[in-house]
PDB file of C-alpha atoms in Angstrom:
ATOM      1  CA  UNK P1264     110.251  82.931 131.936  1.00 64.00           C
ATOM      2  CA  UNK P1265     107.152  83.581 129.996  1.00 77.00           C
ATOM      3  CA  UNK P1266     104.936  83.306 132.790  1.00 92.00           C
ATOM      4  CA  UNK P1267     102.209  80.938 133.464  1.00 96.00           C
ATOM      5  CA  UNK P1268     100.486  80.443 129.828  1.00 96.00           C
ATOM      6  CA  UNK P1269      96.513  79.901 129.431  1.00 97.00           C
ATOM      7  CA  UNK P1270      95.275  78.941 126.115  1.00 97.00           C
ATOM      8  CA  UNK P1271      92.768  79.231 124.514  1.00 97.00           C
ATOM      9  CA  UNK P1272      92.382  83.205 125.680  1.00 96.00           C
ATOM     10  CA  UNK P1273      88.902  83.097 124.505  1.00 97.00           C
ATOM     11  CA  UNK P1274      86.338  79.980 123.839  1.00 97.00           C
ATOM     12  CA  UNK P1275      82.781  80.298 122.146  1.00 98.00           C
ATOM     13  CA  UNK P1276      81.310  76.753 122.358  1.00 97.00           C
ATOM     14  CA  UNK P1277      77.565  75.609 122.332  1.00 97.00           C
ATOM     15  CA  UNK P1278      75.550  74.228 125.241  1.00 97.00           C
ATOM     16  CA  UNK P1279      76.529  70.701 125.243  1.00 97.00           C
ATOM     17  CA  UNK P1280      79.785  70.630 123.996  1.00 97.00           C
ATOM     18  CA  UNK P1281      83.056  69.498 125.343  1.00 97.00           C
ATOM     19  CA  UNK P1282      85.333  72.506 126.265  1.00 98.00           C
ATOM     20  CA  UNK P1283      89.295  71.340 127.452  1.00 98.00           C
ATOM     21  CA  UNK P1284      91.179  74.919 128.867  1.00 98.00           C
ATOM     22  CA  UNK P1285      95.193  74.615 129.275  1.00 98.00           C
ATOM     23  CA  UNK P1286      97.667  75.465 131.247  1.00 98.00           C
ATOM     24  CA  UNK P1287     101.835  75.780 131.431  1.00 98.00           C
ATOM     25  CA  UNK P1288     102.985  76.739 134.595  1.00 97.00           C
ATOM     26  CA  UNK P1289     105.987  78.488 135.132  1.00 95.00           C
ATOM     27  CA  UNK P1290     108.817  75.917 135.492  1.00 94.00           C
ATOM     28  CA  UNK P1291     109.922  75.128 139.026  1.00 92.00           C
ATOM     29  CA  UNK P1292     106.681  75.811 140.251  1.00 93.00           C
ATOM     30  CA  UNK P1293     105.291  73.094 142.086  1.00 90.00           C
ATOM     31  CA  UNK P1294     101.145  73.498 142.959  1.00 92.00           C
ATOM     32  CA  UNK P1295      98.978  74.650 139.913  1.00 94.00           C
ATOM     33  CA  UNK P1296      95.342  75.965 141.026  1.00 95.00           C
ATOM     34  CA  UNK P1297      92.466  76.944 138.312  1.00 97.00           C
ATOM     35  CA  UNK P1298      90.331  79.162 139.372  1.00 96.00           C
ATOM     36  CA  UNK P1299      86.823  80.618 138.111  1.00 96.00           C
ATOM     37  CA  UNK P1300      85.931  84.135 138.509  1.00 94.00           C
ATOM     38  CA  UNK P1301      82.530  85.555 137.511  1.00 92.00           C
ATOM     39  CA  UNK P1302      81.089  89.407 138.828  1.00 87.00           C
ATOM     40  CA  UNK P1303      77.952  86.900 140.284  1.00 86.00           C
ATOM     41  CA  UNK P1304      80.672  84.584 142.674  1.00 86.00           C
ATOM     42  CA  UNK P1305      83.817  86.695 142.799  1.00 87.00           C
ATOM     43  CA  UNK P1306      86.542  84.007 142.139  1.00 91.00           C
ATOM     44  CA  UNK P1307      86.623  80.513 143.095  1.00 91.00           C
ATOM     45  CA  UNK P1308      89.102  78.448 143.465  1.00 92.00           C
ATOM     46  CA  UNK P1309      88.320  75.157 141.601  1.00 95.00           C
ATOM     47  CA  UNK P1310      90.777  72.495 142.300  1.00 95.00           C
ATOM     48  CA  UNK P1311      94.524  72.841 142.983  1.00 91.00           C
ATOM     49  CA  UNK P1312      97.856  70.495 142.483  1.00 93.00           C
ATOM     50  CA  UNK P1313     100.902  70.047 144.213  1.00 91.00           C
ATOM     51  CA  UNK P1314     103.332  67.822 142.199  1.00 92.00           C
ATOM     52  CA  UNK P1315     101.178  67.122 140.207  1.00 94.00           C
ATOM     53  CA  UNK P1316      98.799  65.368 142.590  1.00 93.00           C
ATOM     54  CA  UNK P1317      95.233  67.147 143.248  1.00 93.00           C
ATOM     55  CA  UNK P1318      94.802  67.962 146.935  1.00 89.00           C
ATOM     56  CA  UNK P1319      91.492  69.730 147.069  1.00 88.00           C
ATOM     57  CA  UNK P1320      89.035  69.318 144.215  1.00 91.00           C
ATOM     58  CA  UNK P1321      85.927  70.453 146.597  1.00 89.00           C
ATOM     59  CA  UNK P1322      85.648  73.440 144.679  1.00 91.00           C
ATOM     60  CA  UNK P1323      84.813  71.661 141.508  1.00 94.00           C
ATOM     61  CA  UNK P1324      81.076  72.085 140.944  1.00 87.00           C
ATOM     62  CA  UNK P1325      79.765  69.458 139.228  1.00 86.00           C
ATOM     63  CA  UNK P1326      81.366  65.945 137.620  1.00 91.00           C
ATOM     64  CA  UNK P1327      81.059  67.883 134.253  1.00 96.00           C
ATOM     65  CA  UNK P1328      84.272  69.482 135.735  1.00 97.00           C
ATOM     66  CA  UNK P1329      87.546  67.525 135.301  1.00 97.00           C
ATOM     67  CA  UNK P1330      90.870  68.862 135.801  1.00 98.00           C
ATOM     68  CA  UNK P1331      94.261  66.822 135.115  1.00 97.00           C
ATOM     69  CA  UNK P1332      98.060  67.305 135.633  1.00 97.00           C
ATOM     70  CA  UNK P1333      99.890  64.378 133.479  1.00 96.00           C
ATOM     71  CA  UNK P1334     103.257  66.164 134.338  1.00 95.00           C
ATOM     72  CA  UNK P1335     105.030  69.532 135.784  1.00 94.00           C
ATOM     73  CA  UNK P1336     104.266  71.080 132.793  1.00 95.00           C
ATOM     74  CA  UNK P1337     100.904  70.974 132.184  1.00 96.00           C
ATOM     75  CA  UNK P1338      97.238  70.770 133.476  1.00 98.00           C
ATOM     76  CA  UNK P1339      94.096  70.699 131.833  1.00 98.00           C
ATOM     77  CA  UNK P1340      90.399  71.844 133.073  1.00 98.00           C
ATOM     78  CA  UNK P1341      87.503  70.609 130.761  1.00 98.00           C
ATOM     79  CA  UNK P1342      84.038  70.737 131.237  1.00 97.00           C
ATOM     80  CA  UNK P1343      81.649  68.081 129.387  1.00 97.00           C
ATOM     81  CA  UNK P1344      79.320  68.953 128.729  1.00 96.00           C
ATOM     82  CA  UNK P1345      79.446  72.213 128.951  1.00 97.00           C
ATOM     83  CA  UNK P1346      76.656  74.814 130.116  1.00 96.00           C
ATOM     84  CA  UNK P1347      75.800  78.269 129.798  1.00 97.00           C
ATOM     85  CA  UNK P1348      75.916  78.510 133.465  1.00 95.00           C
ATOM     86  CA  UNK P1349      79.349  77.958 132.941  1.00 96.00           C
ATOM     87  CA  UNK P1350      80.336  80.980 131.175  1.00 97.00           C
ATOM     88  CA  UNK P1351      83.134  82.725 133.090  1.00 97.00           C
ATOM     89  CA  UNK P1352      87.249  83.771 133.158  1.00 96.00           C
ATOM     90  CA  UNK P1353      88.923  81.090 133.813  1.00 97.00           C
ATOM     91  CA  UNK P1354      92.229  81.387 135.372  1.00 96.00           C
ATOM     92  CA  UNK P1355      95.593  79.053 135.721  1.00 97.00           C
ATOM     93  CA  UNK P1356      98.460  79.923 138.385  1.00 95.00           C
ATOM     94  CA  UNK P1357     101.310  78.392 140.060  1.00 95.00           C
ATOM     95  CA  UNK P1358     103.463  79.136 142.855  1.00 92.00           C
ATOM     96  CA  UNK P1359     106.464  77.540 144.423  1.00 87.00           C
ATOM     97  CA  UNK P1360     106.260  74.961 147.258  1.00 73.00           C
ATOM     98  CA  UNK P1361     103.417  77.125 149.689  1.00 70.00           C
ATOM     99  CA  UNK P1362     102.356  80.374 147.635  1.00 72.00           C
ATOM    100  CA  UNK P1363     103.539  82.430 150.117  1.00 77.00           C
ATOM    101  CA  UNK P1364     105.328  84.325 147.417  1.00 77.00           C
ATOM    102  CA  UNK P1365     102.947  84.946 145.573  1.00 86.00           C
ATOM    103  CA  UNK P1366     100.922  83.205 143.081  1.00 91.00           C
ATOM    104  CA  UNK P1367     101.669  83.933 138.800  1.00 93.00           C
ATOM    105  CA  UNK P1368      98.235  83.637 137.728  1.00 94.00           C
ATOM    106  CA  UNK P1369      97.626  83.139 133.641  1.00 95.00           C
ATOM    107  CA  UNK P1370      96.215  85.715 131.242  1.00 94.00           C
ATOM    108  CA  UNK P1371      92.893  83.414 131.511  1.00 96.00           C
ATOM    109  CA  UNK P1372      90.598  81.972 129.533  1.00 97.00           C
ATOM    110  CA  UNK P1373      87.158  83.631 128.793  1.00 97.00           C
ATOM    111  CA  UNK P1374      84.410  80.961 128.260  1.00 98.00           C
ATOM    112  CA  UNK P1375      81.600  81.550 126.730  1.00 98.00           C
ATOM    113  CA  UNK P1376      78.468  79.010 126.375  1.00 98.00           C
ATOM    114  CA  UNK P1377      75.568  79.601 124.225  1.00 97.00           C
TER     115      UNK P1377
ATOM    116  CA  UNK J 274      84.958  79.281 159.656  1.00 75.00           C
ATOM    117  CA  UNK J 275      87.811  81.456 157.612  1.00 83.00           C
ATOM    118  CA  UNK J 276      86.445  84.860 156.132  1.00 90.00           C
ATOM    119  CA  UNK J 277      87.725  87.819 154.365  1.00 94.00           C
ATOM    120  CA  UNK J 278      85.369  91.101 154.075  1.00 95.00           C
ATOM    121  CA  UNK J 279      86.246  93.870 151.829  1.00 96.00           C
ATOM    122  CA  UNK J 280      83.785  95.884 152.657  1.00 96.00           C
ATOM    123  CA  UNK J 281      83.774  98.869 149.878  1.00 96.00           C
ATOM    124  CA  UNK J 282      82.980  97.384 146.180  1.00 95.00           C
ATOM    125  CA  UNK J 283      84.132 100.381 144.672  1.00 97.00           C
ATOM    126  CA  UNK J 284      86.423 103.237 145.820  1.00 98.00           C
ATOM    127  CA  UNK J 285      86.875 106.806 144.321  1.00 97.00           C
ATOM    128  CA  UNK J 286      89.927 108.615 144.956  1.00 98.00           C
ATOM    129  CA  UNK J 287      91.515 111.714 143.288  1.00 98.00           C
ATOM    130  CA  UNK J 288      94.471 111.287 141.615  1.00 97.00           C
ATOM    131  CA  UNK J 289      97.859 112.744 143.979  1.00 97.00           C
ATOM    132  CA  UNK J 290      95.188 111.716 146.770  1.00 98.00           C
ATOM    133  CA  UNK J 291      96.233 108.845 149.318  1.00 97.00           C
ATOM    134  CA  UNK J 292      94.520 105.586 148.906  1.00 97.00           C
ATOM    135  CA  UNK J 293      92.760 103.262 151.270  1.00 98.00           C
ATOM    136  CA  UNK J 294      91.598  99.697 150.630  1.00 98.00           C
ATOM    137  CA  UNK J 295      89.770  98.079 153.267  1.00 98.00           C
ATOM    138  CA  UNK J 296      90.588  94.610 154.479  1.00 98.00           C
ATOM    139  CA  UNK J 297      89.176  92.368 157.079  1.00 97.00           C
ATOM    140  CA  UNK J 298      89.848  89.208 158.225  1.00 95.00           C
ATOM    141  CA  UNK J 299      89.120  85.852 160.263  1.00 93.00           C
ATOM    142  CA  UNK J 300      91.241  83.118 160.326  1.00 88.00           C
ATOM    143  CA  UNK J 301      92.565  80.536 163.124  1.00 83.00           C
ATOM    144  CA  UNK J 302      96.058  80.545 164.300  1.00 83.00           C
ATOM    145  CA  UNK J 303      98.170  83.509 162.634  1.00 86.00           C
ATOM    146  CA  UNK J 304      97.259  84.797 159.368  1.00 89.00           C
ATOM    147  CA  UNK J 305      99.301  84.886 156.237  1.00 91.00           C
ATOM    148  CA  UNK J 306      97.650  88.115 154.355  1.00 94.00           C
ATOM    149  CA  UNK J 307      98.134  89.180 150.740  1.00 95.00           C
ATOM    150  CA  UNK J 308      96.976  91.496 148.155  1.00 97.00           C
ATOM    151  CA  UNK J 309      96.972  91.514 144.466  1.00 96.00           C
ATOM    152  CA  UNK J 310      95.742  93.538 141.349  1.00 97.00           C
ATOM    153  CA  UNK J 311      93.892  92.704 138.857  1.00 95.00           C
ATOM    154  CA  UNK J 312      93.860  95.023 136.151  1.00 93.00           C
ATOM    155  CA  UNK J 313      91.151  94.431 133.345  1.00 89.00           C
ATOM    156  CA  UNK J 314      91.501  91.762 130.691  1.00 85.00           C
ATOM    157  CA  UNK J 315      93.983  90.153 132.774  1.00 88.00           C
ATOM    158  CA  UNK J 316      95.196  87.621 135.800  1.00 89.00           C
ATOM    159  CA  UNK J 317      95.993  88.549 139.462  1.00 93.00           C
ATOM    160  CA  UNK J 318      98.926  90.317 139.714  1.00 94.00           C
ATOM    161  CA  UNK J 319     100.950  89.590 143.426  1.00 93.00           C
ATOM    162  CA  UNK J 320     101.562  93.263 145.205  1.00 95.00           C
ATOM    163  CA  UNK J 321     102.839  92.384 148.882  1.00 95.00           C
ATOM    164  CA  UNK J 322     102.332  90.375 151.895  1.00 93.00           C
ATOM    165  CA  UNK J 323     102.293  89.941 155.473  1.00 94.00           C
ATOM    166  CA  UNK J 324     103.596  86.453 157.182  1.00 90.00           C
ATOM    167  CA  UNK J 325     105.422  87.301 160.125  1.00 87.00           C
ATOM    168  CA  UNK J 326     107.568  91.099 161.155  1.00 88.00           C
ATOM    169  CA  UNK J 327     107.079  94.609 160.937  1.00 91.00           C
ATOM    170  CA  UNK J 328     103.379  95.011 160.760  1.00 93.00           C
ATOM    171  CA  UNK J 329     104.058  97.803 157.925  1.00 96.00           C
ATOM    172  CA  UNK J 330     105.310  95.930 154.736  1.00 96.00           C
ATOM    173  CA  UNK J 331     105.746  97.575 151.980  1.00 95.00           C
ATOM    174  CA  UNK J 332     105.500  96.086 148.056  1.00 93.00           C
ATOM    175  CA  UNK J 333     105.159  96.904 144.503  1.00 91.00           C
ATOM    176  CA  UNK J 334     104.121  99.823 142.783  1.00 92.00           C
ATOM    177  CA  UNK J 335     104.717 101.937 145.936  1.00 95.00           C
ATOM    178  CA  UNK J 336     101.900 100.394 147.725  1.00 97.00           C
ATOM    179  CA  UNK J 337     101.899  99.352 151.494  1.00 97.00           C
ATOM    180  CA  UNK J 338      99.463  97.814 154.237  1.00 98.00           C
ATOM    181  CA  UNK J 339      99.381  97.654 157.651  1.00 96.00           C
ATOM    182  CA  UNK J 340      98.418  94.243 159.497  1.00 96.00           C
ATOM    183  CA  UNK J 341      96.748  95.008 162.516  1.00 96.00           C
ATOM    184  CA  UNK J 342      95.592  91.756 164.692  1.00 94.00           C
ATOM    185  CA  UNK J 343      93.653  93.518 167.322  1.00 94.00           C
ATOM    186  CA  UNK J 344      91.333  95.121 164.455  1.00 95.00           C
ATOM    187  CA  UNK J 345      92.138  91.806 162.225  1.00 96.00           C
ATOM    188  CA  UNK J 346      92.465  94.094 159.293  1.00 97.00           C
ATOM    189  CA  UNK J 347      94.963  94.364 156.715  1.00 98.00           C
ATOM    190  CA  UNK J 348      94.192  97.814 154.787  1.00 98.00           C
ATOM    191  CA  UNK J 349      96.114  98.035 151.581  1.00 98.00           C
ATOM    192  CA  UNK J 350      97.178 102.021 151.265  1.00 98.00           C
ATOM    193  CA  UNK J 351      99.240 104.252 148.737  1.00 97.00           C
ATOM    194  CA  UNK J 352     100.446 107.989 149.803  1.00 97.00           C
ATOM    195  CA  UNK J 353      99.797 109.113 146.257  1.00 97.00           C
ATOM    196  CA  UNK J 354      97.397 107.873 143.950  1.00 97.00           C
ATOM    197  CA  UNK J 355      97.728 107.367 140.247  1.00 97.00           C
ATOM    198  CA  UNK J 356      95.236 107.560 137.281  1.00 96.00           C
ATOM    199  CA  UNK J 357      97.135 103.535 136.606  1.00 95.00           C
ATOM    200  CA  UNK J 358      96.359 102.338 140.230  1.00 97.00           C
ATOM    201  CA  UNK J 359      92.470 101.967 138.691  1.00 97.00           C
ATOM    202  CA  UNK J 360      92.118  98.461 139.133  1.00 97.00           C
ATOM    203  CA  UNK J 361      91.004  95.620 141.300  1.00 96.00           C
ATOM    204  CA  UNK J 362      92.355  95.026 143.844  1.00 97.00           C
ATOM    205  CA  UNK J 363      91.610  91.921 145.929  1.00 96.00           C
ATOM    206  CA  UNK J 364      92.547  91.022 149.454  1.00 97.00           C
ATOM    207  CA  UNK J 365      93.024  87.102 150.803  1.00 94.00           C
ATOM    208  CA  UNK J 366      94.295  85.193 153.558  1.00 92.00           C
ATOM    209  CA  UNK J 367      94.958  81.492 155.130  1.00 85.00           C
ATOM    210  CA  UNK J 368      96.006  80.457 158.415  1.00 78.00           C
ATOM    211  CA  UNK J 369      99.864  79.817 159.081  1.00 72.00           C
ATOM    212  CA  UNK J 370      98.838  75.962 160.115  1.00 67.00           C
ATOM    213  CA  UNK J 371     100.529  73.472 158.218  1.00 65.00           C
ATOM    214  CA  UNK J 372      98.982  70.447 156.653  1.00 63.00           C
ATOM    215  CA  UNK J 373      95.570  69.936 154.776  1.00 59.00           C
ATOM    216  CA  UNK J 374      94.082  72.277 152.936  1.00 62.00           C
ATOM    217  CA  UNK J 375      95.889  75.064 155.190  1.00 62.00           C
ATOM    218  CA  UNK J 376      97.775  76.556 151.944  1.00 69.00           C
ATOM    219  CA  UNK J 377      94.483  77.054 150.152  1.00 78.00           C
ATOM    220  CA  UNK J 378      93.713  81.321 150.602  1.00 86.00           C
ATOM    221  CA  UNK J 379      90.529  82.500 151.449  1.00 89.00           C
ATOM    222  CA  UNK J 380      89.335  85.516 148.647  1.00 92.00           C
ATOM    223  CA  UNK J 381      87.820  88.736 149.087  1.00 93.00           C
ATOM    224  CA  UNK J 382      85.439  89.845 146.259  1.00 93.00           C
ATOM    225  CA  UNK J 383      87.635  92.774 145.544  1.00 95.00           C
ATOM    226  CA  UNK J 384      87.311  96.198 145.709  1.00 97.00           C
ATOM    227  CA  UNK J 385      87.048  98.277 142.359  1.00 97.00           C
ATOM    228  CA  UNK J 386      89.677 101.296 142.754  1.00 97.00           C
ATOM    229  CA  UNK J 387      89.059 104.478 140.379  1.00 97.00           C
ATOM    230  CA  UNK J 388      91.642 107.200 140.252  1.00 97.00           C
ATOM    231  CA  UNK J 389      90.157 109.858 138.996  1.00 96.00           C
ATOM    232  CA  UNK J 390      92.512 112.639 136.722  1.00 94.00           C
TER     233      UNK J 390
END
């Protein structure tokens, strides 16, 4: 398995754009969380999935955030539109049924804002 | 509320030196503890766990920690460091109660490890 795959790896957008992020998790996997880590806030946990349903989307900070999960196979975060505040790494991962396991998290996705 | 403190942002060892990461907890009912690595430019990379058992468990990369309930601390700790252990290295837990957001871990901020030659 090739892991759970990010793209882009990097992002350079300006203030006010619409930025989408993706996400494969690894197959057989089933709950996807995206996460947001930034030296200010640590990492954050932004919304997760299990079967494709969301469960806990409290971490989400504003309704510029949307995250969906059309089917096992994929997820997508965007933001729109997009700040410099949210500049940041932002990581995919999945895990079977509970995590206990272990979560695969993504190479992630650097996002920048200017 | 659930909590996890790791109280050192940085740690300096020598390498061939053993290692200690510091982890505290708080949690309700039993906690399910884990560590992973982050090394830079890239995700979290699992290294053990504790659910249930031997409070000594052993995983990868010939790390180890020891759960210990009465301190709540789960202290991540290598006999022998390597100049390759530098990374982060980040601590979380979440109660063993089922249901709700139960399955969602609680994060440390990490702890910056430097293994110095």
């Amino acid at each position: 398995d090739a892991g759970v795959i990010q793209s882009p790896r990097h992002e350079v957008t300006e203030m006010g754009q619409e930025v989408t992020l993706r996400c494969k998790p690894i197959s057989g996997h089933n709950s996807l969380f995206w996460y947001r880590q930034t030296m200010m806030r640590g990492l954050e946990l932004l919304i997760y999935f299990n079967n494709n349903v969301p469960i806990d989307d409290s971490g989400m900070p504003e309704d510029r955030f949307s995250a969906k999960m059309p089917n096992a196979s994929f997820s997508t975060l965007k933001i729109q539109p997009s700040e410099p505040r949210d500049s940041a790494v932002y990581f995919c991962a999945s895990s079977q049924r509970t995590g206990d396991d272990g979560y695969t998290f993504g190479s992630g996705t650097r996002l920048t804002v200017v | 509320a659930q909590s996890v403190a790791q109280p050192e942002d940085q740690v300096n060892v020598a390498e061939g030196n053993p290692l200690t990461v510091k982890c505290t907890y708080s949690v309700s009912g039993n906690p399910y503890l884990f560590w992973y690595v982050q090394y830079p430019n890239r995700g979290l990379q699992f290294l053990l766990k504790y659910i249930t058992g031997d409070n000594l468990v052993k995983g990868s990369y010939g790390f180890e920690a020891e759960f210990n309930k009465s301190q709540t601390s789960f202290h991540l700790k290598k006999p022998s460091a390597l100049v390759s252990d530098s990374a982060l290295y980040f601590c979380a837990v979440r109660t063993s109660w089922r249901g709700g957001n139960n399955r969602k871990l609680i994060w440390g901020l990490g702890t910056s490890l430097a293994v110095n030659p």
